[in-house]
Tab-separated table of C-alpha atoms in Angstrom:
chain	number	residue	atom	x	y	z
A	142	UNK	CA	-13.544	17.867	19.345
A	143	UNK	CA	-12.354	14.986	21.251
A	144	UNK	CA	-10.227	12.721	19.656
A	145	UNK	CA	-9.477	9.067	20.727
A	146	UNK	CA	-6.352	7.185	19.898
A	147	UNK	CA	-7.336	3.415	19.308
A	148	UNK	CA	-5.645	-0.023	18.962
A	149	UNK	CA	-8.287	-1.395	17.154
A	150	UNK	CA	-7.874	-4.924	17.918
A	151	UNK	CA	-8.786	-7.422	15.247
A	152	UNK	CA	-12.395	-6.687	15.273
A	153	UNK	CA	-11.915	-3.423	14.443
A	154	UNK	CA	-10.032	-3.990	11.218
A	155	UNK	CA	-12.840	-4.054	8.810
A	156	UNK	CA	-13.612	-0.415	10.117
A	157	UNK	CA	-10.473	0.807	9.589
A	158	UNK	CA	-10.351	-0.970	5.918
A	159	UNK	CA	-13.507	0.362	5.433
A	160	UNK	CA	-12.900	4.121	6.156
A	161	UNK	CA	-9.404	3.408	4.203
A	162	UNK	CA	-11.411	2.639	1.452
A	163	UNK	CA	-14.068	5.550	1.770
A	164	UNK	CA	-10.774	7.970	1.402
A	165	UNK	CA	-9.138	6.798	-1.565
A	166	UNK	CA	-9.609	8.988	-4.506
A	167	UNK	CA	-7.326	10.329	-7.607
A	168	UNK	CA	-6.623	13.610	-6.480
A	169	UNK	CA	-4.347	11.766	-3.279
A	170	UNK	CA	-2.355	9.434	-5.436
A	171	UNK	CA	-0.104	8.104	-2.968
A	172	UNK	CA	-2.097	7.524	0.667
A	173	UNK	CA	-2.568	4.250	2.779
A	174	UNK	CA	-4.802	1.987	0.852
A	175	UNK	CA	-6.851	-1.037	2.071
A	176	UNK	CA	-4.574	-3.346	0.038
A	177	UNK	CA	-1.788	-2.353	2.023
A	178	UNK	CA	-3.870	-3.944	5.102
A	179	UNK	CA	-4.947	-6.550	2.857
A	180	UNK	CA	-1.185	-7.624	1.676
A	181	UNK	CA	-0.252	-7.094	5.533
A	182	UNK	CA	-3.322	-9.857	6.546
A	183	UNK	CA	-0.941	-12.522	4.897
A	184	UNK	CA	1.029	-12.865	8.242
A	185	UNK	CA	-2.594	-12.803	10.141
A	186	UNK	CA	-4.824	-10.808	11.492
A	187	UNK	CA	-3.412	-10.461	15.161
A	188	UNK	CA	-0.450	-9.579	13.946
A	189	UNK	CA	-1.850	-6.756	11.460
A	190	UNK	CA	-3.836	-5.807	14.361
A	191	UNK	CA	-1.130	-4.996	16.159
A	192	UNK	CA	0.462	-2.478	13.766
A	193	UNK	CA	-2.430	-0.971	12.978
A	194	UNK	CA	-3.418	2.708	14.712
A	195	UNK	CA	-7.061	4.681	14.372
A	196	UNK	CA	-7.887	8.216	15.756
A	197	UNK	CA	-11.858	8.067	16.735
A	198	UNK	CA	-14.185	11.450	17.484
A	199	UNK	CA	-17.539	10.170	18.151
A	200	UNK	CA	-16.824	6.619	16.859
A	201	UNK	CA	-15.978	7.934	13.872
A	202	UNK	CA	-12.391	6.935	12.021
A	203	UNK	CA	-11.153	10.230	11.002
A	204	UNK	CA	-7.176	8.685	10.654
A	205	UNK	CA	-5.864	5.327	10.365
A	206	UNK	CA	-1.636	4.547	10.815
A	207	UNK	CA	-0.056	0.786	9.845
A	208	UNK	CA	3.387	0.322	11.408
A	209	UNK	CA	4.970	-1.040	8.169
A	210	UNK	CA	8.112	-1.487	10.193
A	211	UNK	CA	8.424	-1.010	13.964
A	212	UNK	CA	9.913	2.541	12.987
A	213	UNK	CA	8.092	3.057	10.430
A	214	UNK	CA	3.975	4.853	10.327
A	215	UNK	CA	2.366	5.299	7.122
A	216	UNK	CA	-0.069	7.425	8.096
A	217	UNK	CA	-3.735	8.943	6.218
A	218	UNK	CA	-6.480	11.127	7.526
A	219	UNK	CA	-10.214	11.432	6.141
A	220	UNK	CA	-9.679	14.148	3.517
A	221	UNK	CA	-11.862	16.615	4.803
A	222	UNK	CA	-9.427	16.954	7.494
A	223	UNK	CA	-6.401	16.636	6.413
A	224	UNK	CA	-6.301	20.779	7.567
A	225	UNK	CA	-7.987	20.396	10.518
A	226	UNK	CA	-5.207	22.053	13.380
A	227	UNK	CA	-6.733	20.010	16.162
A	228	UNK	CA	-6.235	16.768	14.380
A	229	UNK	CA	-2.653	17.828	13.292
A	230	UNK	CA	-1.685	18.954	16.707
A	231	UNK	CA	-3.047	15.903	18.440
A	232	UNK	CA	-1.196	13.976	15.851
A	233	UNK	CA	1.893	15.347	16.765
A	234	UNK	CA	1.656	14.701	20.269
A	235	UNK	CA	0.666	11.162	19.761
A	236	UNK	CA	3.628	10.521	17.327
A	237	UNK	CA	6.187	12.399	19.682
A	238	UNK	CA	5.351	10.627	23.244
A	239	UNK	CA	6.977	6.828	22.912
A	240	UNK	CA	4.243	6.479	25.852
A	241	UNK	CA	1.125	7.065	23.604
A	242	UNK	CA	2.045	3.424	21.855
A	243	UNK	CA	2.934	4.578	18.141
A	244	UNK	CA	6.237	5.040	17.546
A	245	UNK	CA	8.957	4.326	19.756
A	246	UNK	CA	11.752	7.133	20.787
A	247	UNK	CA	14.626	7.495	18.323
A	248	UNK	CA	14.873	8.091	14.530
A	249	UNK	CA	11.740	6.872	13.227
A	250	UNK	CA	9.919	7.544	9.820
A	251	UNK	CA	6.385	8.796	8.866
A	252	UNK	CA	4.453	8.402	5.687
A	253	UNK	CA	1.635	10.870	5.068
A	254	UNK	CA	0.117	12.470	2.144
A	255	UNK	CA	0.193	15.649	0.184
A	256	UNK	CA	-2.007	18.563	1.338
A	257	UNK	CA	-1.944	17.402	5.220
A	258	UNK	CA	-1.619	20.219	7.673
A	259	UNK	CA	0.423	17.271	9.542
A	260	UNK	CA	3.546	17.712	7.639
A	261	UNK	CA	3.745	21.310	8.263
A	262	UNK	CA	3.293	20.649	11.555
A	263	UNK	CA	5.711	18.151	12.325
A	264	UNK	CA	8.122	19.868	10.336
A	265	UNK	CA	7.773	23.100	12.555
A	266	UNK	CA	8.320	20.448	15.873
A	267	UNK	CA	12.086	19.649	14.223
A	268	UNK	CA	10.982	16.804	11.908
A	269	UNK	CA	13.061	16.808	8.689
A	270	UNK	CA	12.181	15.856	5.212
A	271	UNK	CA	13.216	12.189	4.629
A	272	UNK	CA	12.939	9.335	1.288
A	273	UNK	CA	11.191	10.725	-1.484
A	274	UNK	CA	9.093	8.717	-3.506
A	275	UNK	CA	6.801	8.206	-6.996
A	276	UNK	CA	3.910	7.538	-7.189
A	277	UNK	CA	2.524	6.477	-10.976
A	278	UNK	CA	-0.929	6.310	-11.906
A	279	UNK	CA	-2.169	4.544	-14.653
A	280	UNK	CA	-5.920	5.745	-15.758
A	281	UNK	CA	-8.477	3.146	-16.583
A	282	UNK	CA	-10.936	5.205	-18.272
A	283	UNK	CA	-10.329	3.362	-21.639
A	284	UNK	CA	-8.720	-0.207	-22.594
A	285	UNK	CA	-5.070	-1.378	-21.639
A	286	UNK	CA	-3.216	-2.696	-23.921
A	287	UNK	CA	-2.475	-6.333	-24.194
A	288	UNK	CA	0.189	-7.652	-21.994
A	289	UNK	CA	1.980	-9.708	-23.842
A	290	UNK	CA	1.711	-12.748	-21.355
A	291	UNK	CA	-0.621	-15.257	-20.905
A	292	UNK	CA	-2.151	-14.350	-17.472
A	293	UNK	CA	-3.876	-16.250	-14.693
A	294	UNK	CA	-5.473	-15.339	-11.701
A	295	UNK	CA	-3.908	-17.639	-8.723
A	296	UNK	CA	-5.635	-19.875	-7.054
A	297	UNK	CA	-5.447	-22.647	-4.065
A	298	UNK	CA	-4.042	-24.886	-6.925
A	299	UNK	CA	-1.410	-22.624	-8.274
A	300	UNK	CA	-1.102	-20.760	-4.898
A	301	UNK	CA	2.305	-22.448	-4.906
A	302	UNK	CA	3.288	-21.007	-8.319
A	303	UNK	CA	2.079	-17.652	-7.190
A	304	UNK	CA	4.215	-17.743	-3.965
A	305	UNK	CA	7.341	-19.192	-6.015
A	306	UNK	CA	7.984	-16.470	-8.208
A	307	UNK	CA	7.085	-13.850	-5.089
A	308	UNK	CA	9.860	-15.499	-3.179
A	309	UNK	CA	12.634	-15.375	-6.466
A	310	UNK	CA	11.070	-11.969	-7.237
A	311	UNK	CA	12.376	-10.129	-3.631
A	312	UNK	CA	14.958	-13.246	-2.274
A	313	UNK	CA	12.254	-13.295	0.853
A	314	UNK	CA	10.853	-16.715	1.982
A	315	UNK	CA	7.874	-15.815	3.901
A	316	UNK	CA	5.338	-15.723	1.488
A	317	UNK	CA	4.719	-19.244	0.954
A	318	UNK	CA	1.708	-21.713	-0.097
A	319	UNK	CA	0.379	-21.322	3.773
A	320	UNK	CA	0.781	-17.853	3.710
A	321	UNK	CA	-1.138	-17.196	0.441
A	322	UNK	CA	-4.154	-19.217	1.844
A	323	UNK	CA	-3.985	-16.740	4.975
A	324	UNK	CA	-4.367	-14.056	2.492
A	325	UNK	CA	-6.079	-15.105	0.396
A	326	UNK	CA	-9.053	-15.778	3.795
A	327	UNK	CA	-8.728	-11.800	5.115
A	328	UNK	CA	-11.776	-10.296	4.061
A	329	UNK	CA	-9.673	-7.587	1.638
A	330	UNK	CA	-8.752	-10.279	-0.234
A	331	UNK	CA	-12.439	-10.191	-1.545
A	332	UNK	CA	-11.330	-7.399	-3.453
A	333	UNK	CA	-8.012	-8.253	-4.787
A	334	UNK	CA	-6.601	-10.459	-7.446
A	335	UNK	CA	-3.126	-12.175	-7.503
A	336	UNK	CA	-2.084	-12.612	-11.218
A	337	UNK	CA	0.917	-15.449	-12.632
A	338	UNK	CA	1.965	-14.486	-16.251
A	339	UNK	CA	3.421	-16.946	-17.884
A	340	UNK	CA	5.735	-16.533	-21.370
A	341	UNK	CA	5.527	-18.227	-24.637
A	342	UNK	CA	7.490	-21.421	-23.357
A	343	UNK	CA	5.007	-21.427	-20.165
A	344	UNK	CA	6.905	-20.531	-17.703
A	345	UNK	CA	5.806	-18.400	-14.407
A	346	UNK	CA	7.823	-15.440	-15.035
A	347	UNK	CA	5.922	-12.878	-12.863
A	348	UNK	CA	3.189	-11.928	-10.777
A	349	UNK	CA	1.408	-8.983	-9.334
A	350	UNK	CA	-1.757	-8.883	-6.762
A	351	UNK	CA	-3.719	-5.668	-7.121
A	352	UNK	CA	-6.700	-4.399	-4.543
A	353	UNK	CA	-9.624	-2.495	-5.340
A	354	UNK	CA	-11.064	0.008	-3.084
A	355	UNK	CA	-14.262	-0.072	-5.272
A	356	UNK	CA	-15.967	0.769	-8.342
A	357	UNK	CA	-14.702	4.548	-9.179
A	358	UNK	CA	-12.221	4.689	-7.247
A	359	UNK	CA	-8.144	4.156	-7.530
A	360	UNK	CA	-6.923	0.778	-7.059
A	361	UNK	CA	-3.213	-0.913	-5.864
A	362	UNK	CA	-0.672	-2.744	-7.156
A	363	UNK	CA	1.007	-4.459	-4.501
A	364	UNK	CA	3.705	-6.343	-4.559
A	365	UNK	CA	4.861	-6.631	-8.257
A	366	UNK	CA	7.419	-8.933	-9.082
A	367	UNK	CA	9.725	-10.662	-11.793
A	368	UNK	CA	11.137	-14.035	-11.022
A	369	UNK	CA	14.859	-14.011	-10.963
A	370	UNK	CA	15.605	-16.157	-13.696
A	371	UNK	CA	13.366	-14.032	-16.263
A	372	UNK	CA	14.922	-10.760	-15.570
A	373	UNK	CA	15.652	-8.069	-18.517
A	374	UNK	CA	13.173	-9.401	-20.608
A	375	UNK	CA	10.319	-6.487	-20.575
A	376	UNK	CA	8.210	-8.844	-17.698
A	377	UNK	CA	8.071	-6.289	-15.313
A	378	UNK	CA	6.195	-4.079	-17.701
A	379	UNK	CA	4.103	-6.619	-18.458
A	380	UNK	CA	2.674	-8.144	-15.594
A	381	UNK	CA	2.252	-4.721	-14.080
A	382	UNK	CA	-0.117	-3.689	-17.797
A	383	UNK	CA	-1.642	-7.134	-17.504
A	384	UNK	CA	-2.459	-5.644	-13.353
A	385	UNK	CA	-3.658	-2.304	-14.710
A	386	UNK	CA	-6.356	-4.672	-16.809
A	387	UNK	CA	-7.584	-6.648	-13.872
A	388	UNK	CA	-8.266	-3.246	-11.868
A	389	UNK	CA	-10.098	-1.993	-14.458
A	390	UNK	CA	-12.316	-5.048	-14.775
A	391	UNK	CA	-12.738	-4.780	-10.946
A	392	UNK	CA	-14.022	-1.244	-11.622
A	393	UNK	CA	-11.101	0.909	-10.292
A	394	UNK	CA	-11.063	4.305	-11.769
A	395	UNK	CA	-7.046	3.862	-11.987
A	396	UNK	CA	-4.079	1.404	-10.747
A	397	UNK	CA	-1.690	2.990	-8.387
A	398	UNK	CA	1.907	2.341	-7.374
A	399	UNK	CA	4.883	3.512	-5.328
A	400	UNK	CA	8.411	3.383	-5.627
A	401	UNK	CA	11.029	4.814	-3.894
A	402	UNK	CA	12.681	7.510	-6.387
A	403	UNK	CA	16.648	6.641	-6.069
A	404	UNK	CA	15.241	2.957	-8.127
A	405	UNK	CA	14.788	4.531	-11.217
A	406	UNK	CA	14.279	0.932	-13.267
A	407	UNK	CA	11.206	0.751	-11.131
A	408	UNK	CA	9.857	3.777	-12.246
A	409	UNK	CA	11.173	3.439	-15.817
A	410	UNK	CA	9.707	0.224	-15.878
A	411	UNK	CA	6.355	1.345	-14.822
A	412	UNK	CA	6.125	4.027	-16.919
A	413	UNK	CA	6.553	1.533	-19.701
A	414	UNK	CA	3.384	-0.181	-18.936
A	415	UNK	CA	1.929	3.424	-19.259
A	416	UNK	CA	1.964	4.518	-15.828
A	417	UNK	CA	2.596	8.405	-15.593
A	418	UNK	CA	4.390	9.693	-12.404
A	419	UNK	CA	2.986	12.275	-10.289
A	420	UNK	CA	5.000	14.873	-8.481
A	421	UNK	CA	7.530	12.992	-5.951
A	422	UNK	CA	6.668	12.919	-2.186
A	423	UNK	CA	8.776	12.769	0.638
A	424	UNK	CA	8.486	11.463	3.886
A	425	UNK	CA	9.068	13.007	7.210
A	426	UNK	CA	11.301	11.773	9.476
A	427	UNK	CA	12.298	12.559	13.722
A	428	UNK	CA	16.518	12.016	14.102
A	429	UNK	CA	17.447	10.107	16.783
């Protein structure tokens, strides 16, 4: 088969968030998911464009790559060929030539997910093992528990709230009230909710925005975060049960999330809200 290696350009983002979403399903619980486009459309669609990579045969998407970082690829193929050899090995040779436009030379990182001929490949080329990380999953066939806080979904009006306790939350100031509305207009945002939970004395003490990739399938939590003047306080749990309710009301068959393993009050936290981890992943990674 004949496979093409794409910049997609920013008209060809809603196919490769649309074959992201086609992909997603429980048995893969840690892949590239459309909200991670979706979260990345905050700083605008040229420059999401930009980091974003698709492999083509016959104008279909059968693997999409986001450059998270400039040295970074977090990388997914359509499951049904995730062993293909031809698709691994012309993988590999896009990944390992700076000139192909993926990754640059030098030590550089790659996501992918469990059960990919890729890995074995690129581990065979001299690619080593590299962060591990785990993924929870928190299954929606029956209720969630009650939060605790008193939740709202943001909105232009409390975009500024919403962006607040984001920018407390992770000490970054990017995400502000402009930035939400950016967001907040990407057409993944259709699909996505950002939450504010506030405590008994009405404060904004957290917030979460989760993605759906549909009805049935697994949705994302991304970013969760507890402002840093409400830390300790069981919030973290909270908002991320109160996000684990608003997937299941968008029809997600679970809520997904990531963490790298060496933060274990992440993961402790999460399991809290009754997320159970699944086995820890590592990435791969090329040395310098």
């Amino acid at each position: 088969m004949t496979i093409v290696l794409n910049e997609p350009g920013v008209d060809g983002l809603t196919g490769a968030v649309g074959a992201l979403r086609a992909w997603q399903d429980d048995r893969t619980p840690l892949q590239l998911h459309p909200g991670d486009l979706g979260w990345a459309w905050a700083l605008g669609a040229e420059r999401l464009a930009a980091a974003v990579r698709t492999w083509s045969v016959g104008g279909r998407i059968i693997a999409v790559g986001y450059l998270d970082a400039p040295d970074l690829l977090r990388l997914t193929t359509a499951p049904d060929l995730r062993q293909d050899g031809d698709l691994a090995r012309r993988l590999l040779a896009d990944l390992d030539d700076p000139e192909r436009g993926v990754l640059p030379p030098g030590k550089v990182g790659l996501e992918i997910p469990d059960g990919a001929l890729l890995r074995e490949v690129l581990l065979e080329a001299g690619w080593s093992p590299d962060e591990p990380w785990t993924p929870l999953r928190h299954d929606l066939a029956g209720p969630v528990k009650d939060s605790g806080l008193r939740i709202e979904v943001a909105g232009p009006d409390t975009a500024g709230v919403r962006t607040a306790v984001h920018r407390s939350a992770f000490g970054s100031p990017w995400f502000t009230e402009e930035t939400w509305h950016v967001l907040a207009a990407g057409p993944v945002y259709a699909d996505a909710r950002c939450l504010i939970g506030y405590d008994d004395q009405d404060n904004a003490v957290a917030a979460a925005t989760v993605w759906s990739a549909g009805p049935g399938r697994p949705g994302l939590l991304e970013p969760v975060g507890v402002h840093a003047d409400h830390r300790g306080r069981g919030h973290g749990a909270a908002i991320s049960v109160a996000a684990a309710a608003a997937l299941r009301e968008l029809g997600a068959s679970s809520a997904l999330v990531a963490t790298p393993s060496s933060n274990a009050a992440a993961v402790a936290t999460y399991r809290s809200a009754g997320f159970e981890p699944s086995s820890e992943r590592l990435d791969v990674g090329r040395a310098a």
